[in-house]
PDB file of C-alpha atoms and ligand atoms in Angstrom:
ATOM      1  CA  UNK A1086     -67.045  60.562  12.135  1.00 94.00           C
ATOM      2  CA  UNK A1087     -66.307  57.854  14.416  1.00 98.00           C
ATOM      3  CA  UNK A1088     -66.966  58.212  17.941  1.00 98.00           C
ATOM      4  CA  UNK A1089     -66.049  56.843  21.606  1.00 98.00           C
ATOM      5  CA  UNK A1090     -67.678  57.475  25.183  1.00 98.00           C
ATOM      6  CA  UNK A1091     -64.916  56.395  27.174  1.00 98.00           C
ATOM      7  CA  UNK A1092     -65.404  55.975  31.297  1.00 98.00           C
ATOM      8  CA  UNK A1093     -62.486  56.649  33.230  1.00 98.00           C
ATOM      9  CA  UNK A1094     -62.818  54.606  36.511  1.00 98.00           C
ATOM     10  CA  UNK A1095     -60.977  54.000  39.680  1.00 97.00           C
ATOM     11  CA  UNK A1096     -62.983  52.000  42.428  1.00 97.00           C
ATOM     12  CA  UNK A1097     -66.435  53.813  41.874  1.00 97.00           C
ATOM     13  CA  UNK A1098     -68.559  50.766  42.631  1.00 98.00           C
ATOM     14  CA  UNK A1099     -70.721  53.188  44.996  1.00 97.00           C
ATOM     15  CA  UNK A1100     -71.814  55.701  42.134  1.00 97.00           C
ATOM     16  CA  UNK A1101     -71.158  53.438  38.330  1.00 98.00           C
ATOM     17  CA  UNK A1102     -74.329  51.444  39.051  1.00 97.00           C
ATOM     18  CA  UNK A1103     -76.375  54.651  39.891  1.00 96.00           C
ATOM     19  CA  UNK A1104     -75.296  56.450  36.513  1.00 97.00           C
ATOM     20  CA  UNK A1105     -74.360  53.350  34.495  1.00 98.00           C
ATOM     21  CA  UNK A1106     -77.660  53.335  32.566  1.00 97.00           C
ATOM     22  CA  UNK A1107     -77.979  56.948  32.152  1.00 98.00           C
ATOM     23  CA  UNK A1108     -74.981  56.688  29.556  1.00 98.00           C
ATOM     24  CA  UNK A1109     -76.499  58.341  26.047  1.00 98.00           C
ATOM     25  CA  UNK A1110     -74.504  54.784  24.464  1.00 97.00           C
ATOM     26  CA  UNK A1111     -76.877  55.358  21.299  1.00 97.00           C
ATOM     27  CA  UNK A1112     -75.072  58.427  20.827  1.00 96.00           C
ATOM     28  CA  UNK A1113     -71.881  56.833  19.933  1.00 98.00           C
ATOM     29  CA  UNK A1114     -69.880  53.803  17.996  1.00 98.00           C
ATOM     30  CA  UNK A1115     -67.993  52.478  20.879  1.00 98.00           C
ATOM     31  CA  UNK A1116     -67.677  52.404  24.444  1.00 98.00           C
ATOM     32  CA  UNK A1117     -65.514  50.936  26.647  1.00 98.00           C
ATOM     33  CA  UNK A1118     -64.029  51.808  30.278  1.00 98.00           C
ATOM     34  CA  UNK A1119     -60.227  52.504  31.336  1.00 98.00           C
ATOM     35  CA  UNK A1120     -59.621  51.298  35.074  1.00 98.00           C
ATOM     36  CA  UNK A1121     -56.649  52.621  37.075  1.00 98.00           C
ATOM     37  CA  UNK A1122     -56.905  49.373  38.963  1.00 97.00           C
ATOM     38  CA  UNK A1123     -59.462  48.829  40.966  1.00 98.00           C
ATOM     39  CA  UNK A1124     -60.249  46.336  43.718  1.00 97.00           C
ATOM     40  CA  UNK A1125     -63.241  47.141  44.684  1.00 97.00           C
ATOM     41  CA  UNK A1126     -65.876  45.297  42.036  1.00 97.00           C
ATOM     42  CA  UNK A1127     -66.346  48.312  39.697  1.00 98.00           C
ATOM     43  CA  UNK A1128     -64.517  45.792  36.714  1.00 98.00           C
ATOM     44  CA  UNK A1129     -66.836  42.657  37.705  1.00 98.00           C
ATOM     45  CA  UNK A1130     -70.160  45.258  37.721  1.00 98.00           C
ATOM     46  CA  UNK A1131     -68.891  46.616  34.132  1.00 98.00           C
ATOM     47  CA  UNK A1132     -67.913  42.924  32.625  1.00 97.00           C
ATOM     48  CA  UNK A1133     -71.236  41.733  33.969  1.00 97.00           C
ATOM     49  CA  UNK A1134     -72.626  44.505  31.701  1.00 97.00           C
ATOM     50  CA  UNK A1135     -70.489  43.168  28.843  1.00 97.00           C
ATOM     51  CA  UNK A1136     -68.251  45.904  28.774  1.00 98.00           C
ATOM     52  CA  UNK A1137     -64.699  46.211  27.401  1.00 98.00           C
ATOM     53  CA  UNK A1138     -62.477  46.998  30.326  1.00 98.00           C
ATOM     54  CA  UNK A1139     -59.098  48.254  29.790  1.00 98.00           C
ATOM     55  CA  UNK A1140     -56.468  47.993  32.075  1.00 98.00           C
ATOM     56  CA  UNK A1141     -53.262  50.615  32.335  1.00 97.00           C
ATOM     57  CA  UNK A1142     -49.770  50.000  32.584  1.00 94.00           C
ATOM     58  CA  UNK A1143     -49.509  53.088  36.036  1.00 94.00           C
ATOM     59  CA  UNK A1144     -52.431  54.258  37.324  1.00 96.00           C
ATOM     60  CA  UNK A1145     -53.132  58.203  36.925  1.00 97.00           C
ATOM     61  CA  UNK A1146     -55.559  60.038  35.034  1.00 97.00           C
ATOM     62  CA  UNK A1147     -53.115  61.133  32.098  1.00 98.00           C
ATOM     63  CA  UNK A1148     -52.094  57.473  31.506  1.00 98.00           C
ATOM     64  CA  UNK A1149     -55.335  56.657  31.151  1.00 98.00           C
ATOM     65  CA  UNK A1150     -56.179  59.304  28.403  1.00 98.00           C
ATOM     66  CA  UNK A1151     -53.436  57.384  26.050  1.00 98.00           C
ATOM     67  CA  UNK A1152     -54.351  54.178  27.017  1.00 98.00           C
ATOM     68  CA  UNK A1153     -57.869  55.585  25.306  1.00 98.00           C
ATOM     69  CA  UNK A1154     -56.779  56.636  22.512  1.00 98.00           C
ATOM     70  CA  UNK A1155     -54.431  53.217  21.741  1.00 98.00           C
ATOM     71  CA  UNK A1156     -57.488  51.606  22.293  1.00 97.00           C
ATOM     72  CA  UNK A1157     -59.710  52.746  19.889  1.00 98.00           C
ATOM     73  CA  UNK A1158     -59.717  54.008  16.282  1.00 98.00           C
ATOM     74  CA  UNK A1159     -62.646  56.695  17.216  1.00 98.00           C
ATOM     75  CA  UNK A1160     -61.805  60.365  15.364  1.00 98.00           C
ATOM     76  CA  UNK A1161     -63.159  61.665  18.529  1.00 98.00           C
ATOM     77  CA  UNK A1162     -63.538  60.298  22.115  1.00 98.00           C
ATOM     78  CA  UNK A1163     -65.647  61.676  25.111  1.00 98.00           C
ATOM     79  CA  UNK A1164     -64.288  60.971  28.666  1.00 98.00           C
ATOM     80  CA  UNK A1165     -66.624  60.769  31.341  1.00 98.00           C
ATOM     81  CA  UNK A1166     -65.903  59.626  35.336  1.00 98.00           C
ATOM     82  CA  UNK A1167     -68.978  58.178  36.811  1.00 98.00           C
ATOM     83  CA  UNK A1168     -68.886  59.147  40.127  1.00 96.00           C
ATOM     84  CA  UNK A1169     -71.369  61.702  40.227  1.00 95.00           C
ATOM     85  CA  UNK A1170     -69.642  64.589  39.272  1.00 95.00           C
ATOM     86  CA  UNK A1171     -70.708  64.828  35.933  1.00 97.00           C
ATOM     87  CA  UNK A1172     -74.484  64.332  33.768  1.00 98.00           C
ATOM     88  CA  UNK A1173     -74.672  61.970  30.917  1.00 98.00           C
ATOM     89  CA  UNK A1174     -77.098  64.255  29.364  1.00 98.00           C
ATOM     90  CA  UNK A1175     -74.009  66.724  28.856  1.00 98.00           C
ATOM     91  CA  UNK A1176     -72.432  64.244  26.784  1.00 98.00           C
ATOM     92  CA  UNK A1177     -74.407  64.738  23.314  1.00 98.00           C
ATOM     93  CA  UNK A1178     -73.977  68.514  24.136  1.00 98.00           C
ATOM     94  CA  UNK A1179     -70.041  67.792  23.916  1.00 98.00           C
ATOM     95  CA  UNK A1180     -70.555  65.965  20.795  1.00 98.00           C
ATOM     96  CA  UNK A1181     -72.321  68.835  18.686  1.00 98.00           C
ATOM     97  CA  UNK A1182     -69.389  71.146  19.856  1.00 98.00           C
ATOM     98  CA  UNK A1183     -67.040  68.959  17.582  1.00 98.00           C
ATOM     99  CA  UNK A1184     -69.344  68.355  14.959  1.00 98.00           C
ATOM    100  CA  UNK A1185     -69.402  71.980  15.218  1.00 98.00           C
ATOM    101  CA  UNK A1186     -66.007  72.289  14.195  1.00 97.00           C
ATOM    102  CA  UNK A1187     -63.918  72.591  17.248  1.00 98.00           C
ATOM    103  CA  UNK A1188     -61.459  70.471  18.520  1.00 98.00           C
ATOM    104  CA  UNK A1189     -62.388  70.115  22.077  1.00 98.00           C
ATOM    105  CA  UNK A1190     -65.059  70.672  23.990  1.00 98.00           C
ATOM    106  CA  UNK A1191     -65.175  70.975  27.858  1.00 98.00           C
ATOM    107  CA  UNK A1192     -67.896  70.467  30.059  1.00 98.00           C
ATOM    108  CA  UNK A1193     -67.195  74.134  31.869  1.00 98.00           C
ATOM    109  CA  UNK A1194     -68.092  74.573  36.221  1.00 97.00           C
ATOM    110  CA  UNK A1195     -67.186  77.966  35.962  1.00 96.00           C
ATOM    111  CA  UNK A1196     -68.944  79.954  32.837  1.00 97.00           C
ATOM    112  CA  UNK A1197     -72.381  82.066  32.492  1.00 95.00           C
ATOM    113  CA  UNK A1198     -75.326  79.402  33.434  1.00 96.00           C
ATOM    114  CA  UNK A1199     -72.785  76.465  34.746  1.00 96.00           C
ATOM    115  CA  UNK A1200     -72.760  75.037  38.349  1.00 91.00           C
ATOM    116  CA  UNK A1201     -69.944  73.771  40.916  1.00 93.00           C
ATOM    117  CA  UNK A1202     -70.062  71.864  43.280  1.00 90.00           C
ATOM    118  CA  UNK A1203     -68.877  74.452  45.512  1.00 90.00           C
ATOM    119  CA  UNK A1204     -71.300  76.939  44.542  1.00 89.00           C
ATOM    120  CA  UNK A1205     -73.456  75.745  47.682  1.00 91.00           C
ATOM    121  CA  UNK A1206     -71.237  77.439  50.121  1.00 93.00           C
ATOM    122  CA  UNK A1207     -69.652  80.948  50.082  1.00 91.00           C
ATOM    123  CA  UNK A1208     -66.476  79.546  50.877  1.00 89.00           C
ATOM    124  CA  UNK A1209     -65.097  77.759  47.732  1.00 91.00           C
ATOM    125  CA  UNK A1210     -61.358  77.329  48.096  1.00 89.00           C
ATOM    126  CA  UNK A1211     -61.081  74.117  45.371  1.00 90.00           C
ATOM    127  CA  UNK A1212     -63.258  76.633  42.465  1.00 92.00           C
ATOM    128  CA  UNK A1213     -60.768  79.881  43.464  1.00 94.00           C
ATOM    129  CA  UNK A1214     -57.648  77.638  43.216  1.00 93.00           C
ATOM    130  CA  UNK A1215     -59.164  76.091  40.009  1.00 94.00           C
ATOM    131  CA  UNK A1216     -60.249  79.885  38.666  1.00 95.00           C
ATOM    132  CA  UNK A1217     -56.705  80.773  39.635  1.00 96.00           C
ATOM    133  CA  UNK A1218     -55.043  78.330  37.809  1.00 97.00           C
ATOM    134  CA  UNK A1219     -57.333  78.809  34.607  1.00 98.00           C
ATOM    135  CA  UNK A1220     -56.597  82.632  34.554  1.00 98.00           C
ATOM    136  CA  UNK A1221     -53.202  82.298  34.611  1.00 97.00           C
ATOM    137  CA  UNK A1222     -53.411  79.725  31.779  1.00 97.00           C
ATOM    138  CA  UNK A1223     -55.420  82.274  29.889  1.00 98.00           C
ATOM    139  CA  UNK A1224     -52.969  85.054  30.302  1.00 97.00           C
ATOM    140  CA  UNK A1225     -50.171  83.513  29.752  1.00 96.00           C
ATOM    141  CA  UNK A1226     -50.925  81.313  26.294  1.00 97.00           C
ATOM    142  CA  UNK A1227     -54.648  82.079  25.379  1.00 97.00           C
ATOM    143  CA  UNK A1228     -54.966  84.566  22.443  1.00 93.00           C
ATOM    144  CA  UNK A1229     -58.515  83.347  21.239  1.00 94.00           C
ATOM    145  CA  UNK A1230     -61.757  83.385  23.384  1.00 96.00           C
ATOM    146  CA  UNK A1231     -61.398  82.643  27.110  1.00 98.00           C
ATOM    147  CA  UNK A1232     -61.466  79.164  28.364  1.00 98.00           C
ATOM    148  CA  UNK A1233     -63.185  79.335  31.824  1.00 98.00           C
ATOM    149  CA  UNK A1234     -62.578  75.588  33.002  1.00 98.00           C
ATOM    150  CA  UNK A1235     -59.146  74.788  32.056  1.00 98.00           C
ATOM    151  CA  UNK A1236     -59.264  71.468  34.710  1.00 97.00           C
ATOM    152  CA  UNK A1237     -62.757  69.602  33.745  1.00 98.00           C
ATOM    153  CA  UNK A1238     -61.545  66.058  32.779  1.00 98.00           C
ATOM    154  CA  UNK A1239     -65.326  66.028  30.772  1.00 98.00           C
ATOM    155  CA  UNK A1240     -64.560  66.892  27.964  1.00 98.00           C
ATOM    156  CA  UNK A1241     -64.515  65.277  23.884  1.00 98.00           C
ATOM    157  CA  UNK A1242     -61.423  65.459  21.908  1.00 98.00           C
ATOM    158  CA  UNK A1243     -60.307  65.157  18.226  1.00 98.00           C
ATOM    159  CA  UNK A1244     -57.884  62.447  18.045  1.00 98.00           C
ATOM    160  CA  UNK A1245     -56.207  64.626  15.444  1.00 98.00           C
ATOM    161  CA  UNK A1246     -56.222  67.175  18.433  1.00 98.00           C
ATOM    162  CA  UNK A1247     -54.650  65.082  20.979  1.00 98.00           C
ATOM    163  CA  UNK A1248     -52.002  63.756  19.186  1.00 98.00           C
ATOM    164  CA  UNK A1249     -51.221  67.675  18.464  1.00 97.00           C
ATOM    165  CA  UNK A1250     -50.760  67.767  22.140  1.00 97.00           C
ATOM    166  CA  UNK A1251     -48.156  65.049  22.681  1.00 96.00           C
ATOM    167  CA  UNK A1252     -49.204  65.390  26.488  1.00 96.00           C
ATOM    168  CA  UNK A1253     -47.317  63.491  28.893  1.00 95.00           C
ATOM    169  CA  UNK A1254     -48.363  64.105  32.596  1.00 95.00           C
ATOM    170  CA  UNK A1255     -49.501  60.859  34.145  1.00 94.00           C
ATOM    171  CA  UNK A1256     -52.229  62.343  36.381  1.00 94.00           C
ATOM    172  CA  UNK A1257     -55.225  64.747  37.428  1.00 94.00           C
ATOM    173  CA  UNK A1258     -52.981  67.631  35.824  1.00 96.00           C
ATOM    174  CA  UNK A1259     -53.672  65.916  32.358  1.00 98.00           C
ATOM    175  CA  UNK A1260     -56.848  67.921  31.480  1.00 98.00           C
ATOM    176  CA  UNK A1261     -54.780  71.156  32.565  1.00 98.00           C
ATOM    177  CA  UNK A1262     -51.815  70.503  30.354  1.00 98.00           C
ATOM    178  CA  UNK A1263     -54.186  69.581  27.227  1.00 98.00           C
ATOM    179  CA  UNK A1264     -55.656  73.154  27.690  1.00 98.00           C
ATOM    180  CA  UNK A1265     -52.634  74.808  27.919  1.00 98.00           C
ATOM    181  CA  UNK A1266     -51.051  73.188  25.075  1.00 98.00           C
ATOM    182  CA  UNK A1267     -54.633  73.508  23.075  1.00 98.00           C
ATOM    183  CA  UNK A1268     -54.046  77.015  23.721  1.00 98.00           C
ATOM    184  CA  UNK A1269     -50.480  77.240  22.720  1.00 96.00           C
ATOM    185  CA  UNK A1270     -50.941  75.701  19.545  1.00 96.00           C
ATOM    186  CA  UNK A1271     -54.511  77.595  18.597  1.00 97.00           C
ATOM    187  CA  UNK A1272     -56.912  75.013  18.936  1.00 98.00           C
ATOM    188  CA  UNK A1273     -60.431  75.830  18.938  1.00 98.00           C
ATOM    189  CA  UNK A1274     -62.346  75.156  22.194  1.00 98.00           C
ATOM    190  CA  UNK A1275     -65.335  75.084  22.790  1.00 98.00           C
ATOM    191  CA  UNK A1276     -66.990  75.068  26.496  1.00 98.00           C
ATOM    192  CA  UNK A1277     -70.891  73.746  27.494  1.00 98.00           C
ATOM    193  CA  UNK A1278     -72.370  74.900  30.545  1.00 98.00           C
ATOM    194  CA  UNK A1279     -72.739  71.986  33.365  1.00 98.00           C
ATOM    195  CA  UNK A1280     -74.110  71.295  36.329  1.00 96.00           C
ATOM    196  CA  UNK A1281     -71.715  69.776  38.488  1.00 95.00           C
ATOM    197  CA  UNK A1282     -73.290  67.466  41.385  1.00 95.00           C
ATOM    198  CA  UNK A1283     -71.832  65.520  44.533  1.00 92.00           C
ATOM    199  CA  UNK A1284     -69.770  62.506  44.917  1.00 92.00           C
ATOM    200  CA  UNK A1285     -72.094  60.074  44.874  1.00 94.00           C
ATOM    201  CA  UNK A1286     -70.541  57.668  46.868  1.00 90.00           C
ATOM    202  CA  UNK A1287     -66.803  56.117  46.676  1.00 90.00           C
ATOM    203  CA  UNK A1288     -63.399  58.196  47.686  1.00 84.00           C
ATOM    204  CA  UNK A1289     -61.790  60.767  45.712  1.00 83.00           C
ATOM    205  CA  UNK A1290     -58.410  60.321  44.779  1.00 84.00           C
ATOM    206  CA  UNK A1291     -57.313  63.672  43.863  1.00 83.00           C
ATOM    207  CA  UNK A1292     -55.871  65.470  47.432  1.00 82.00           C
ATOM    208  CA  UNK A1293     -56.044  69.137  47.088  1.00 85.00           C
ATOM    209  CA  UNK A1294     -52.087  69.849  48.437  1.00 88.00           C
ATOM    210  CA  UNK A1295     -50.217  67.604  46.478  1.00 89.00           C
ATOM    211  CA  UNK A1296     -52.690  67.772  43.260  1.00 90.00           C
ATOM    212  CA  UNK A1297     -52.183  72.164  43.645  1.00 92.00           C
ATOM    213  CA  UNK A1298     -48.508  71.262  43.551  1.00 93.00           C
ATOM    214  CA  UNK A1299     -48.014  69.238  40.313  1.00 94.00           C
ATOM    215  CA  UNK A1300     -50.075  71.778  38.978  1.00 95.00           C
ATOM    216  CA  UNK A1301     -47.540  74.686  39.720  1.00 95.00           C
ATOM    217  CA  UNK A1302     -44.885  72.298  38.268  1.00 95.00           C
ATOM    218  CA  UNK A1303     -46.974  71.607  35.491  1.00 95.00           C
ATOM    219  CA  UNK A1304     -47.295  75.484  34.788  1.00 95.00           C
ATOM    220  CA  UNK A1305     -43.249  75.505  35.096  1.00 93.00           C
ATOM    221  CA  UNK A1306     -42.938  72.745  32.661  1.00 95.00           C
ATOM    222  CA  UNK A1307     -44.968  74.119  30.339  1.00 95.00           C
ATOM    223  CA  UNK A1308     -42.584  77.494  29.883  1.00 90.00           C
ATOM    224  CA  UNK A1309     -39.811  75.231  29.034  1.00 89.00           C
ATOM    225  CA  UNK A1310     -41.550  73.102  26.655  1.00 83.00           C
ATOM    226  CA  UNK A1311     -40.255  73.606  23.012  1.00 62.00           C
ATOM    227  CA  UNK A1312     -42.658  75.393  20.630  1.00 52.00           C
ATOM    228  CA  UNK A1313     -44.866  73.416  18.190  1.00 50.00           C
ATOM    229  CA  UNK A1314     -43.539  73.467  14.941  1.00 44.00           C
TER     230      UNK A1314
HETATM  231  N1  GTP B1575     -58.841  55.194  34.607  1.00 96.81           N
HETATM  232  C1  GTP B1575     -58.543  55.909  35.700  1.00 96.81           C
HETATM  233  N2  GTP B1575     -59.487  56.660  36.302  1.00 96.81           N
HETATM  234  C2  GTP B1575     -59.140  57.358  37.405  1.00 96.81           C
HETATM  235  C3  GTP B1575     -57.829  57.316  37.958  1.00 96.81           C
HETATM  236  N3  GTP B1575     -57.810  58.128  39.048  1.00 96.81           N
HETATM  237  C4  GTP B1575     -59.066  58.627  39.173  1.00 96.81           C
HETATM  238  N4  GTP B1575     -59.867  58.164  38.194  1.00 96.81           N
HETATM  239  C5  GTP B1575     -61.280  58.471  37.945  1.00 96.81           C
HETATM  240  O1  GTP B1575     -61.331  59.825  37.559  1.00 96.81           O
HETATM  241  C6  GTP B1575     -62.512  60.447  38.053  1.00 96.81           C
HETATM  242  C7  GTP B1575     -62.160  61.693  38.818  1.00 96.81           C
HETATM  243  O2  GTP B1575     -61.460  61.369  40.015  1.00 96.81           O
HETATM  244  P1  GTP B1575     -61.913  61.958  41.421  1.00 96.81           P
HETATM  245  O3  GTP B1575     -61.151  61.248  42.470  1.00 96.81           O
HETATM  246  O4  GTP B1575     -63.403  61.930  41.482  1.00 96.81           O
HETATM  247  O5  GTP B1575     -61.426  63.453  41.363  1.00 96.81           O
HETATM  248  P2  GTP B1575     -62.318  64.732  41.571  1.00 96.81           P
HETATM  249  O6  GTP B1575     -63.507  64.655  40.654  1.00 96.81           O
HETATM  250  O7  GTP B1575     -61.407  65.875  41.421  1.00 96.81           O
HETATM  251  O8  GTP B1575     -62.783  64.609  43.114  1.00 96.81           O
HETATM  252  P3  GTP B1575     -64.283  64.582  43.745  1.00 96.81           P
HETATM  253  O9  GTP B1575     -64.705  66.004  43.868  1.00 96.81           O
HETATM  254  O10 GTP B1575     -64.170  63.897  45.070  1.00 96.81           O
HETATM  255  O11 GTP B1575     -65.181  63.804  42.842  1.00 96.81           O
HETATM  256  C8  GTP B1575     -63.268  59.359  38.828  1.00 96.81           C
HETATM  257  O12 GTP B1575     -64.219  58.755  37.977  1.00 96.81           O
HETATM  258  C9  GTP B1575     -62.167  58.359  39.176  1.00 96.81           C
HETATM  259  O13 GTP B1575     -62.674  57.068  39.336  1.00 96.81           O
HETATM  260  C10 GTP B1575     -56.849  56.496  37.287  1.00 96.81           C
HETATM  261  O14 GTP B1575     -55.700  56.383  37.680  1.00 96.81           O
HETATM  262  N5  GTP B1575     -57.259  55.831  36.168  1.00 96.81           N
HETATM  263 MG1   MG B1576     -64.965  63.328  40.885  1.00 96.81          MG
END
């Protein structure tokens, strides 16, 4: 089976070049970055590398997932943002999930033996909103085993399994709307345990406002959306 590590990046010159050659590459048949357009050197530090850079037509997270996919004929492809957030040792973990037999596997902040970044402090509004979101997925379309991190954008995926999908959001609400929809149409999912560590430099792009609010539209749009056949 064919696979793709895939970096999702948008002006993370601080943190790539920390984490860059951490990347488990051996692990996988191709690897190449998506870029949301940035200006600030990250695609001169990756071509430098000799790596295939990928523009996107609009920036936003969910673009970038399809971009992926058009870009490579990988069965399965494992996204990972290198700013920090996430460890490249996780990334074989993912893979065994799907070799296990599941469709996707998600990185999970939230279950038995996993770490947030907000787990420092006893005041964690961004994992509660997160937790919120995720149980309401769960009750509403979930009838196998509970997904605890419906949000993580780590995560591998079948292709066969996104194309089920057909998900459209252009943004950070991508990852939520592939759960949902993984859920609607009885995927299996499978979740690791991670350890999720600080921003290691750069700006975050996701705003916690606006980003809550496509989510609750997101959640709307999904009622409405037409059942698989
Ligand atoms: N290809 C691509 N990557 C993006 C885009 N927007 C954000 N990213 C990347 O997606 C990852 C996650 O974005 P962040 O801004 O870190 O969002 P976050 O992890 O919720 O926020 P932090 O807690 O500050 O890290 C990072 O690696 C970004 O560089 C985009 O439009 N296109
Ligand atoms: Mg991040």
């Amino acid at each position: 089976m064919k696979r793709a590590i895939v970096l999702l990046t948008l002006n993370e010159i601080e943190a790539l070049p920390k984490i860059f050659d951490r990347l488990p590459r051996s692990c996988a048949d191709d690897f190449f970055v998506v870029d949301g357009g940035s200006s600030d050197g990250t695609r001169q530090y990756l071509e430098s590398r000799g790596v295939r850079v990928v523009g996107q037509p609009k920036r936003g997270r969910g673009q970038a997932f399809r971009v992926a996919f058009a870009q490579t004929d990988a069965e399965v492809l494992v996204f990972f943002s290198p700013d920090g957030n996430e460890d490249p040792a996780d990334i074989p973990r993912l893979l065994a999930k799907i070799d296990e037999g599941c469709d996707m596997a998600i990185a999970s902040r939230m279950m038995r033996g996993a770490f947030n970044e907000e787990d420092v402090h006893w005041f964690r509004p961004r994992k509660w909103v997160n937790q919120a979101f995720t149980l309401l997925a769960n009750l509403l379309w979930n009838q196998g085993p509970y997904i605890t991190d419906t949000i993580n954008g780590f995560r591998a995926v079948r292709r066969s399994a996104f194309e089920a999908l057909g998900c459209d959001a252009d943004g950070f609400v991508i990852e939520y709307q592939m759960s949902i929809r993984a859920m609607k149409r009885g995927l299996k999912v499978a979740e690791i345990a991670t350890r999720e560590s600080p921003r290691m430099g750069g700006q975050s792009t996701a705003k916690s406002l606006p980003t809550g609010i496509v989510f609750l539209r997101q959640l709307a749009r999904e009622f409405v959306e037409d059942s698989p056949s």
